Tab-separated table of C-alpha atoms and ligand atoms in Angstrom:
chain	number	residue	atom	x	y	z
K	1	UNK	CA	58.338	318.069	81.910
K	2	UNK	CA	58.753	315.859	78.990
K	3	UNK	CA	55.316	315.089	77.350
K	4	UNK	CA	54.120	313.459	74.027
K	5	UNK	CA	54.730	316.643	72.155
K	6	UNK	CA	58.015	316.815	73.182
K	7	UNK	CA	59.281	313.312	71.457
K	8	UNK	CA	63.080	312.413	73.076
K	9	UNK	CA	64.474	310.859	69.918
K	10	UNK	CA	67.941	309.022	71.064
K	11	UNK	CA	70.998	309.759	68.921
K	12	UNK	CA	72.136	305.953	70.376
K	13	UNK	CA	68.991	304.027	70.696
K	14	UNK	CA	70.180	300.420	70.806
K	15	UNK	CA	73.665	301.354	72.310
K	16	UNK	CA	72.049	300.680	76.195
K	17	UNK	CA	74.498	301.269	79.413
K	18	UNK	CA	78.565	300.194	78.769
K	19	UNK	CA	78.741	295.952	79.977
K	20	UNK	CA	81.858	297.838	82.407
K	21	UNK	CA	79.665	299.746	84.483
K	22	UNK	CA	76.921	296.947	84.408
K	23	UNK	CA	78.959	294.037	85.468
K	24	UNK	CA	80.999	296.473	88.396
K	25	UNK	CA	77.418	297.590	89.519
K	26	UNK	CA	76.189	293.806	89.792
K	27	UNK	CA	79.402	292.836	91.020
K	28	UNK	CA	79.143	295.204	93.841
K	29	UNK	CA	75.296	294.324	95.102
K	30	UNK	CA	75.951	290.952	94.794
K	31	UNK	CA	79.326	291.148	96.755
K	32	UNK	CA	80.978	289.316	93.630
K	33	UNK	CA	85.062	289.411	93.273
K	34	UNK	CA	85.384	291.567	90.282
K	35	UNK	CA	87.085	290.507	87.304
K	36	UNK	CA	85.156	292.527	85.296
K	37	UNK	CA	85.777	295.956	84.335
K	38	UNK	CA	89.571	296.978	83.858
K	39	UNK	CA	91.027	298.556	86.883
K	40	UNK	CA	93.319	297.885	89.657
K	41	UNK	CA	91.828	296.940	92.959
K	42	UNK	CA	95.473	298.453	94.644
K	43	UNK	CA	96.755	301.446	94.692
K	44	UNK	CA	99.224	303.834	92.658
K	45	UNK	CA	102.659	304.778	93.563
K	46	UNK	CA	102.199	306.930	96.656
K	47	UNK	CA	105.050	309.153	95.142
K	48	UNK	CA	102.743	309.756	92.546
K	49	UNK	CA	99.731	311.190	94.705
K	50	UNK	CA	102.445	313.018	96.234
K	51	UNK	CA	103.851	314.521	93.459
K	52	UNK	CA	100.147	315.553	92.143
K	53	UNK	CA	99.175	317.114	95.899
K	54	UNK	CA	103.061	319.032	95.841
K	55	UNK	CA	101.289	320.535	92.105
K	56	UNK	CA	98.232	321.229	93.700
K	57	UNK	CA	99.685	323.282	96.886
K	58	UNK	CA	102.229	324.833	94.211
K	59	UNK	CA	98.922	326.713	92.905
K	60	UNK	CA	98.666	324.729	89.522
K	61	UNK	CA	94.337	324.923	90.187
K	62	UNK	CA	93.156	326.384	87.474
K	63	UNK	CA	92.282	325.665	83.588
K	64	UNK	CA	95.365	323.948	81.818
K	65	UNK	CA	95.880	325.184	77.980
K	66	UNK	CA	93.789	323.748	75.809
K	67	UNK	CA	95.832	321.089	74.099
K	68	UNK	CA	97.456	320.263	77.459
K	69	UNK	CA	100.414	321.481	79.676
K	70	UNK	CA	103.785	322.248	77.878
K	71	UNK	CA	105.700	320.217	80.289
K	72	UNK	CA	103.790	317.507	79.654
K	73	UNK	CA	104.067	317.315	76.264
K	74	UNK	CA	107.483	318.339	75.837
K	75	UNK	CA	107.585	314.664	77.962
K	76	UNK	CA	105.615	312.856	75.607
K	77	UNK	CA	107.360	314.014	72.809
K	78	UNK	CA	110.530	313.105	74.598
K	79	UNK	CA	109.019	309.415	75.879
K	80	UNK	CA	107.740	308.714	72.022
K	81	UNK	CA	110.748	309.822	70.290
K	82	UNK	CA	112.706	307.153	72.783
K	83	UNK	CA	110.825	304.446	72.489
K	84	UNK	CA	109.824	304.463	69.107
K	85	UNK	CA	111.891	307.087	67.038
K	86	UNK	CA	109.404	309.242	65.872
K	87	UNK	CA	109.513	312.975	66.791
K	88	UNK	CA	106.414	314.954	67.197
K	89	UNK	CA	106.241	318.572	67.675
K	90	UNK	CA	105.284	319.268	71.297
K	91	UNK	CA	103.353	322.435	70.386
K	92	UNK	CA	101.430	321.104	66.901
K	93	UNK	CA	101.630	317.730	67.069
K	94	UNK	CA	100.239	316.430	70.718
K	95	UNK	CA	97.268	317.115	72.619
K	96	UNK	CA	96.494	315.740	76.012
K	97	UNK	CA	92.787	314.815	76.701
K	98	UNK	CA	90.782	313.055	79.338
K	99	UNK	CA	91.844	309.642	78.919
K	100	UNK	CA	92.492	307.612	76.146
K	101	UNK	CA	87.882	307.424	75.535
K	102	UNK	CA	88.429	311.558	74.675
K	103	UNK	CA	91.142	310.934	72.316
K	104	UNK	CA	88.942	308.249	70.366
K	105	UNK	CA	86.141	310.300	70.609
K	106	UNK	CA	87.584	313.206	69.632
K	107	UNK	CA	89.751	311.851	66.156
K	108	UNK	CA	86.815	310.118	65.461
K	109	UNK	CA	84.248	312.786	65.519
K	110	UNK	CA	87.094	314.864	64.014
K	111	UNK	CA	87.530	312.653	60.552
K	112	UNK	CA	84.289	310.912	60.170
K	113	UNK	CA	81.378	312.332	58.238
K	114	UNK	CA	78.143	311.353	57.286
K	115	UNK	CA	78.521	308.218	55.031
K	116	UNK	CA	82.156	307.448	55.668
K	117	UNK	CA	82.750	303.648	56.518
K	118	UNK	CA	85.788	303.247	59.175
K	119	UNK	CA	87.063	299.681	59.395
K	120	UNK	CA	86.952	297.620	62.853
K	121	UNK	CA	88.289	294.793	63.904
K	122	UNK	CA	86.345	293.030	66.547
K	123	UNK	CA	86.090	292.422	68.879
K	124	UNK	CA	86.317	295.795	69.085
K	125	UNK	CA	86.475	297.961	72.231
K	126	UNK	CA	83.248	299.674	72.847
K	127	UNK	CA	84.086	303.292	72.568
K	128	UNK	CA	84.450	302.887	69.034
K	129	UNK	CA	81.464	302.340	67.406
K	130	UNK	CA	79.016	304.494	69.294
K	131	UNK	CA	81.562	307.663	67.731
K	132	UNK	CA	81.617	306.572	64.371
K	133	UNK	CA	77.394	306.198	64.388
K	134	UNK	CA	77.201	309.579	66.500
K	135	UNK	CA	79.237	311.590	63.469
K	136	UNK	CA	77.131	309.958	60.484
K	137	UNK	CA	79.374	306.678	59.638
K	138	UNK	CA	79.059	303.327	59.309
K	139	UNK	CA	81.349	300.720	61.115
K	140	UNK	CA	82.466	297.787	58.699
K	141	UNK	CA	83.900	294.834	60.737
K	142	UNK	CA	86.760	292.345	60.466
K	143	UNK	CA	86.477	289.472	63.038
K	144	UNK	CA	89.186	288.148	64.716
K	145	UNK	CA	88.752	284.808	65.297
K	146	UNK	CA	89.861	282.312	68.629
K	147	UNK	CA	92.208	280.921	69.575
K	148	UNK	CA	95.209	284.063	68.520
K	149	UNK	CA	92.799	286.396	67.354
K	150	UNK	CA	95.254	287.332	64.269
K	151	UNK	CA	94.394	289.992	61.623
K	152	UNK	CA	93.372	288.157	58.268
K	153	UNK	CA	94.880	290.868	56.350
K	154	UNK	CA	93.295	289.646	53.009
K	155	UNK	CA	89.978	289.699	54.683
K	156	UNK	CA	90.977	293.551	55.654
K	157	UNK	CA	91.905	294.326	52.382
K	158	UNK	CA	88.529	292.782	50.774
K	159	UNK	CA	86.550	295.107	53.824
K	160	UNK	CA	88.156	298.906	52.539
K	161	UNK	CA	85.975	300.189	49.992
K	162	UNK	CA	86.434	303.716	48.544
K	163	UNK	CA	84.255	305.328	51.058
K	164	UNK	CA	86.533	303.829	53.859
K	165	UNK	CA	87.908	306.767	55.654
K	166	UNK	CA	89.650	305.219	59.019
K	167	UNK	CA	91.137	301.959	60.049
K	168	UNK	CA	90.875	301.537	63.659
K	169	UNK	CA	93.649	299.444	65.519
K	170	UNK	CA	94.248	298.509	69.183
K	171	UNK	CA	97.258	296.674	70.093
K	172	UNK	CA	98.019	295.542	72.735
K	173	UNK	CA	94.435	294.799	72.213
K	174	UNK	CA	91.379	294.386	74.539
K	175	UNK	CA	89.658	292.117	75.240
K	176	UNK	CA	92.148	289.229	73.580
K	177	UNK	CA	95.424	290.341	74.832
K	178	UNK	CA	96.447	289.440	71.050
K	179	UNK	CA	99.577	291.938	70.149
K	180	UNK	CA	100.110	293.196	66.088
K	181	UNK	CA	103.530	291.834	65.456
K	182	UNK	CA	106.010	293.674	62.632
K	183	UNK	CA	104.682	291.426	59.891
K	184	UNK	CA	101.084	293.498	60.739
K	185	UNK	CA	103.016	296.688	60.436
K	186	UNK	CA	104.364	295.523	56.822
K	187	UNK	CA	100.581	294.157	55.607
K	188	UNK	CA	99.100	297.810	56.972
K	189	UNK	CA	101.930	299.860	55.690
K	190	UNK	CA	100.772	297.902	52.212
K	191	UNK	CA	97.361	298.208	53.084
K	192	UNK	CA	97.298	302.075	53.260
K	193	UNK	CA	99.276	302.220	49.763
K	194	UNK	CA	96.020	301.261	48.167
K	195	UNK	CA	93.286	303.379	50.294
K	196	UNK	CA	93.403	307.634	51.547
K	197	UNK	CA	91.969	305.952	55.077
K	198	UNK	CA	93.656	307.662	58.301
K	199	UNK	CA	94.895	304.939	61.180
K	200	UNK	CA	93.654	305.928	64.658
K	201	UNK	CA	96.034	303.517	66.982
K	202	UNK	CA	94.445	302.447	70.223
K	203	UNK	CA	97.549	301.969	72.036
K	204	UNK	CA	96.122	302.300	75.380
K	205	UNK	CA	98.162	299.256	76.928
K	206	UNK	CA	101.307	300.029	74.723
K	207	UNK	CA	103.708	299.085	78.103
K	208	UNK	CA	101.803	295.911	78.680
K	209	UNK	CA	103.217	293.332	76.531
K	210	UNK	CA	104.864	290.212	77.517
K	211	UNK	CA	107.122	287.673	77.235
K	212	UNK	CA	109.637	289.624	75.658
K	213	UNK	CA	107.371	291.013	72.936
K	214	UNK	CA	107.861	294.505	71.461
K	215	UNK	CA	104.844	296.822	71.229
K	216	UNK	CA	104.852	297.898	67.475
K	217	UNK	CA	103.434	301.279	68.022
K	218	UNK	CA	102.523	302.816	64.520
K	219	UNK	CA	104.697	305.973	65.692
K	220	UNK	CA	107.996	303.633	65.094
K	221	UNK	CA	106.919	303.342	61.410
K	222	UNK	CA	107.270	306.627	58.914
K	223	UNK	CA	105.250	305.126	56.429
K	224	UNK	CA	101.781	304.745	58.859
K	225	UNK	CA	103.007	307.284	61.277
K	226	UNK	CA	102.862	310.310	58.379
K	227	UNK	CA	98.694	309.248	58.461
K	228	UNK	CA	98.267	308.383	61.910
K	229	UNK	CA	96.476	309.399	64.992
K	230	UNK	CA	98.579	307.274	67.952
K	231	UNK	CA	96.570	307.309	70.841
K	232	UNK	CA	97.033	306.093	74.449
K	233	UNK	CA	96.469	306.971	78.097
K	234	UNK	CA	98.404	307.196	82.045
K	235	UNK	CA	95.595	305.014	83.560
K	236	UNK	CA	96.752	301.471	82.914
K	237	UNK	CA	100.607	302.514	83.122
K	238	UNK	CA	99.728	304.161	86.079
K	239	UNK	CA	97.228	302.246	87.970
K	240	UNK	CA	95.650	305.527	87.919
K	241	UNK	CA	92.352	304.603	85.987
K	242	UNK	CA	90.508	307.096	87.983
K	243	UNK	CA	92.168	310.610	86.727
K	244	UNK	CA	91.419	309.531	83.248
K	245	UNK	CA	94.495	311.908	81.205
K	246	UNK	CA	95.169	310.284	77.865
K	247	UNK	CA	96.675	311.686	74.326
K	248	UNK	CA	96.968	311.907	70.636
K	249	UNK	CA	100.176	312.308	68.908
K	250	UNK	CA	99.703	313.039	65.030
K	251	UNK	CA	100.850	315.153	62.653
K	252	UNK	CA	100.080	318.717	62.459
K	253	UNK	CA	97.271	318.934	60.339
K	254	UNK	CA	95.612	316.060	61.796
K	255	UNK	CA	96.305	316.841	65.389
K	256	UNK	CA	94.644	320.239	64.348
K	257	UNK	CA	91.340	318.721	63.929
K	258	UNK	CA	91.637	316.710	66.812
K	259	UNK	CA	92.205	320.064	68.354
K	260	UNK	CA	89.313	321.448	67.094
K	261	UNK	CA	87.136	319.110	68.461
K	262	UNK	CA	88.809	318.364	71.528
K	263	UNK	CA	88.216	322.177	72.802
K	264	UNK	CA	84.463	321.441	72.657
K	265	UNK	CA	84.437	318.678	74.821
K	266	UNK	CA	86.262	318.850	77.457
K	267	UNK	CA	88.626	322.185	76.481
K	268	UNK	CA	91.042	320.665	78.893
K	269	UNK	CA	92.084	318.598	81.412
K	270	UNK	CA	93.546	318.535	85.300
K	271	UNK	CA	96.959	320.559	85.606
K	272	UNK	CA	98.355	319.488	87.987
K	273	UNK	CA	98.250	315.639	87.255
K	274	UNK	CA	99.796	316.487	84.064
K	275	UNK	CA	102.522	318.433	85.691
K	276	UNK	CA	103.059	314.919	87.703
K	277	UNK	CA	103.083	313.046	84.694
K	278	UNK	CA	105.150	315.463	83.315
K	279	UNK	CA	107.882	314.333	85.942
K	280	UNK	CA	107.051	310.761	86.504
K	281	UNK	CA	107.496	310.493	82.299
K	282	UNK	CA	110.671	312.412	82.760
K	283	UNK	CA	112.350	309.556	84.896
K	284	UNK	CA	111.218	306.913	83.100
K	285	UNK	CA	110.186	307.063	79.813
K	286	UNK	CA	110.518	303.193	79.340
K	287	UNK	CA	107.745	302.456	82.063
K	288	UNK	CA	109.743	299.270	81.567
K	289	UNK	CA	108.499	297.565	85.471
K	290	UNK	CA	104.642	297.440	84.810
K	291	UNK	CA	104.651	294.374	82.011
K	292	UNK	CA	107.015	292.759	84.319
K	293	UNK	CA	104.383	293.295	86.939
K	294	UNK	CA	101.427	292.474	84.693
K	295	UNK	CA	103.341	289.375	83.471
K	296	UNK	CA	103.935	288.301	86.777
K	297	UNK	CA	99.878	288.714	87.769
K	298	UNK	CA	99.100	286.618	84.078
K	299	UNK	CA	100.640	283.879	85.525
K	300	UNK	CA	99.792	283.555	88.955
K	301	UNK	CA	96.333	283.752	87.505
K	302	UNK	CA	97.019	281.267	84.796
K	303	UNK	CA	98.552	278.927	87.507
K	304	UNK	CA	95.700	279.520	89.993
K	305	UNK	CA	92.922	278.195	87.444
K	306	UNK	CA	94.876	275.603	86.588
K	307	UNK	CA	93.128	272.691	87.526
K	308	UNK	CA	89.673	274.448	86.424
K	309	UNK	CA	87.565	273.935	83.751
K	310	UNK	CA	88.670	277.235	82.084
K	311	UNK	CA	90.642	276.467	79.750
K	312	UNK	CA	92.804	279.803	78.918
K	313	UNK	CA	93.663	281.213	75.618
K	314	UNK	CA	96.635	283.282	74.888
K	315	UNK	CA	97.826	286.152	76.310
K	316	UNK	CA	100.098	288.435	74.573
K	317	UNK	CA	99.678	291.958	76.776
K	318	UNK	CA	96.816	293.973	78.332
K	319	UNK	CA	95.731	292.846	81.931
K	320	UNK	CA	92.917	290.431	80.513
K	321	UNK	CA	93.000	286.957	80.557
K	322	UNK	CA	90.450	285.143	77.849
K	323	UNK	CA	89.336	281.898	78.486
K	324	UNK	CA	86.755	279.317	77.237
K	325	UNK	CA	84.539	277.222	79.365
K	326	UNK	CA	83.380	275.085	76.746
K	327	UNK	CA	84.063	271.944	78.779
K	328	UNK	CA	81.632	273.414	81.527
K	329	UNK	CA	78.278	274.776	79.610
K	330	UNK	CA	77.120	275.205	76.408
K	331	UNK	CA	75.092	278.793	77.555
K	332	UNK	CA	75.937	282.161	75.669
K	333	UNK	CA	78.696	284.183	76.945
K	334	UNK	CA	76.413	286.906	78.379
K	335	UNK	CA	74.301	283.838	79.982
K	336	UNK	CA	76.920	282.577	81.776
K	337	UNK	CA	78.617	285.423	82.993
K	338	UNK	CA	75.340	286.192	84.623
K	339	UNK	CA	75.329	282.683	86.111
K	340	UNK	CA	79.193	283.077	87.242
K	341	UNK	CA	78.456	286.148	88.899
K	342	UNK	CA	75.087	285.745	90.612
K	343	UNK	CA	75.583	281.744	91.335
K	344	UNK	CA	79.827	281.233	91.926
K	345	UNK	CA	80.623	284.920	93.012
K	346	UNK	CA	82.779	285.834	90.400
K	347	UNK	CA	82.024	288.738	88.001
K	348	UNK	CA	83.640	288.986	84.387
K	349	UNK	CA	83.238	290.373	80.604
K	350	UNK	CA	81.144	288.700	78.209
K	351	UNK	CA	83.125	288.754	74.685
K	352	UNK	CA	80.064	289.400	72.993
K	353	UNK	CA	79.809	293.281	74.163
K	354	UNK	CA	83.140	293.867	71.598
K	355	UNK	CA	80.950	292.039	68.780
K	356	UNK	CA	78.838	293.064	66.168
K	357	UNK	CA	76.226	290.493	65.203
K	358	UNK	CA	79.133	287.791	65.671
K	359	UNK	CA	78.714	285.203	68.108
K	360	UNK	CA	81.806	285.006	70.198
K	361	UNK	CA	81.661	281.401	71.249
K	362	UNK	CA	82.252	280.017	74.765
K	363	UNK	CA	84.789	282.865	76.234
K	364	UNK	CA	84.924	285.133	79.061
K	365	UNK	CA	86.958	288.139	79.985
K	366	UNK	CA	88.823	288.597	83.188
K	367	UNK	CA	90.744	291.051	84.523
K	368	UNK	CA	93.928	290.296	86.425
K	369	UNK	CA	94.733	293.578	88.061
K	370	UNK	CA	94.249	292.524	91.107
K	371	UNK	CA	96.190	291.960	94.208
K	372	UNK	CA	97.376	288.452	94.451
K	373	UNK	CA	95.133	287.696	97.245
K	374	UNK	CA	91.881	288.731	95.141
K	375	UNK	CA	93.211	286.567	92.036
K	376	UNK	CA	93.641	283.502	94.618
K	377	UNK	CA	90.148	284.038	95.966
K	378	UNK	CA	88.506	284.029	92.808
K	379	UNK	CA	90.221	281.889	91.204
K	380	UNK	CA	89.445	279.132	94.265
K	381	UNK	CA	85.571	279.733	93.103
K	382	UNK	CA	86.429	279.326	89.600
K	383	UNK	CA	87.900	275.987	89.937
K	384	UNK	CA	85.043	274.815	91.847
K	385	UNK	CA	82.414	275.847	88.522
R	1	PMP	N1	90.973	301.808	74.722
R	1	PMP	C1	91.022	300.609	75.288
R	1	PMP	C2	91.357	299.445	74.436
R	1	PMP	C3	90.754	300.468	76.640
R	1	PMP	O1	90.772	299.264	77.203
R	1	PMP	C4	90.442	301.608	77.397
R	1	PMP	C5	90.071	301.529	78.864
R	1	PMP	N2	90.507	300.571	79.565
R	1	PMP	C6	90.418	302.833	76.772
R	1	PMP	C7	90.671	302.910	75.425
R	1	PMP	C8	90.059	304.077	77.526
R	1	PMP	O2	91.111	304.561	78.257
R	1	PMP	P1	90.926	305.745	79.313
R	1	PMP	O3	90.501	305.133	80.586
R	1	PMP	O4	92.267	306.385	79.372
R	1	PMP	O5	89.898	306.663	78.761
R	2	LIG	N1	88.649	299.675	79.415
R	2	LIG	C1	88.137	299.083	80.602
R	2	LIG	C2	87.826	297.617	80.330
R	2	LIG	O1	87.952	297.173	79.224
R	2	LIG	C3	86.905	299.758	81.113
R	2	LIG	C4	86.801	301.226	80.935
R	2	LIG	C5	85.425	301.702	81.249
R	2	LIG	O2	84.827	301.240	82.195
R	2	LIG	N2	84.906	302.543	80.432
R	2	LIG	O3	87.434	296.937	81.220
């Protein structure tokens, strides 16, 4: 039993539980539609679950290697190198962790030390900053600001300081569904002439981008690739949240260290999914039909609250549509999701969870991953707020 004499000192005192499982927790007692947390209410490809149970029976049970299945990354390498030109060494260069959170967590914990500073933009997806505090370093933020949430890049420049070890980016990027766009690529490739920092790419929604848009994935360019950790996951490709395999593709000596760290945490992850993966990735390294599919559920949503109050801002890739109720309250973002939840049934993402003592203004989150029918009903309560 823990006693007085036995003090519990936290290692993430103020960080409290993730706004993803609160809002899906509250969304479920209070029988809310949930357009909160990220995931698909349908289901994968049944060819997929197939394909995984066919593994399975085939005996592929126990521990994977370490840095993940060769088949699998033979396929990444292949995928990458086809989509954006960059070849990475299957055996050195690519390691395959649970999800994209282990990949983050991982890198991070692998190239920040005590005193570092890594540069965030925010809002900023919630993994990171809990990692940077955990390994001794101190986030320092650049906010991106409604309506396009663009980097400032002068404001990024003026934010690196000599003890600036990593620049975290996320594009397509949660929560705004702002994409970086090749002019991004040039400012950052400048950027990094002037600093040693590392780039650890979020690219968690790279085949979610719309409207004709290219995802600039910092594998397609030498110049940020040659000092990059590129990391992204199955689950959103997949609608297969759930099984959580992700990876990081980086050169050798910095893939080591994610290595290095990545065999203490999880040492590796399920086979036989990967061997699916492996095959799926095979067939179809474009993944070309999910941000036709996304793009398609974007705007049946943005149709649907049409007519609302919500007034929607844009949305450039990820499954999240941002919008701002400013002609319906003046309450904080975490205030009125509350309200929207407990009062109209509907439960979404305050902004302000991504932010760092930055108010967010009058915008919430929602997640259009749903079936049509779920996007209709909510969206039939949100017109009536
Ligand atoms: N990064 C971003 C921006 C995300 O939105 C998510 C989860 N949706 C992750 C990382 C984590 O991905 P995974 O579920 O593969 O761990
Ligand atoms: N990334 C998902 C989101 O932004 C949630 C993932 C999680 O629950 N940790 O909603």
């Amino acid at each position: 039993m823990l006693n007085s004499r036995t003090p519990l000192r936290s290692k993430l005192p103020t960080t409290g539980v993730s706004i993803f499982a609160t809002m899906s927790r509250l969304a479920l007692e209070h029988d809310a539609i949930n357009l909160s947390q990220g995931f698909p209410d349908f289901d994968c490809a049944p060819e997929l679950v197939d394909t995984v149970a066919r593994c399975m029976r085939e005996g592929n049970n126990q521990y994977a290697p370490m840095p993940g299945i060769p088949a699998l990354r033979e396929a990444l390498a292949f995928k990458i190198e086809r989509l954006y030109g960059r070849r990475y060494d299957p055996v050195t260069e690519i390691t395959v962790t649970s999800g994209a959170t282990e990949a983050l967590f991982a890198t991070l914990t692998a190239l920040v030390h005590p005193g570092d500073e890594v540069l965030l933009f925010q809002p900023a997806y919630d993994s990171y900053v809990p990692a940077i505090q955990l390994s001794g370093g101190t986030p320092a933020f650049v906010t991106l600001r409604p309506p396009d949430y663009h980097i400032d890049w002068d404001e990024a420049r003026r934010a690196i300081t000599s003890r600036t070890r990593v620049i975290v980016l996320n594009s397509p990027h949660n929560p705004t569904g702002m994409i970086l766009g090749a002019d991004d690529m040039r400012e950052l490739a400048r950027v990094l002439e002037h600093t040693d920092a590392v780039v650890v790419a979020d690219e968690a929604y790279e085949h979610i981008v719309f409207d004709g848009a290219r995802h600039e994935s910092m594998a397609r360019h030498p110049a940020i690739a040659e000092r990059a950790v590129v990391i992204s996951s199955f689950g959103k490709t997949f609608h297969t949240t759930g099984w959580k395999i992700g990876w990081a593709a980086a050169p050798k000596a910095l893939s080591a260290e994610v290595q290095s760290i990545h065999q203490w945490v999880t040492f590796a992850v399920n086979g036989a999914i990967q061997l699916a993966y492996a095959e799926f990735i095979r067939k179809d390294p474009e993944c070309r039909s999910v941000g036709a599919f996304y793009q398609r559920k974007r705007d049946l949503f943005l149709s649907l609250i049409n007519g609302s109050r919500f007034r929607p801002l844009p949305c450039r890739g990820t499954f999240f549509q941002m919008a701002d109720y400013s002609a319906i309250t003046s309450e904080r973002d975490a205030d009125f999701a509350m309200r929207l939840l407990m009062e109209h049934g509907v439960a979404s993402i305050p902004p302000s969870s991504f932010l760092y003592g930055v108010d967010p203004g009058p915008i919430l989150r929602f997640c259009f991953a749903k079936r049509d029918e779920t996007l209709e009903r909510a969206a039939e309560r949100l017109r009536k707020v």
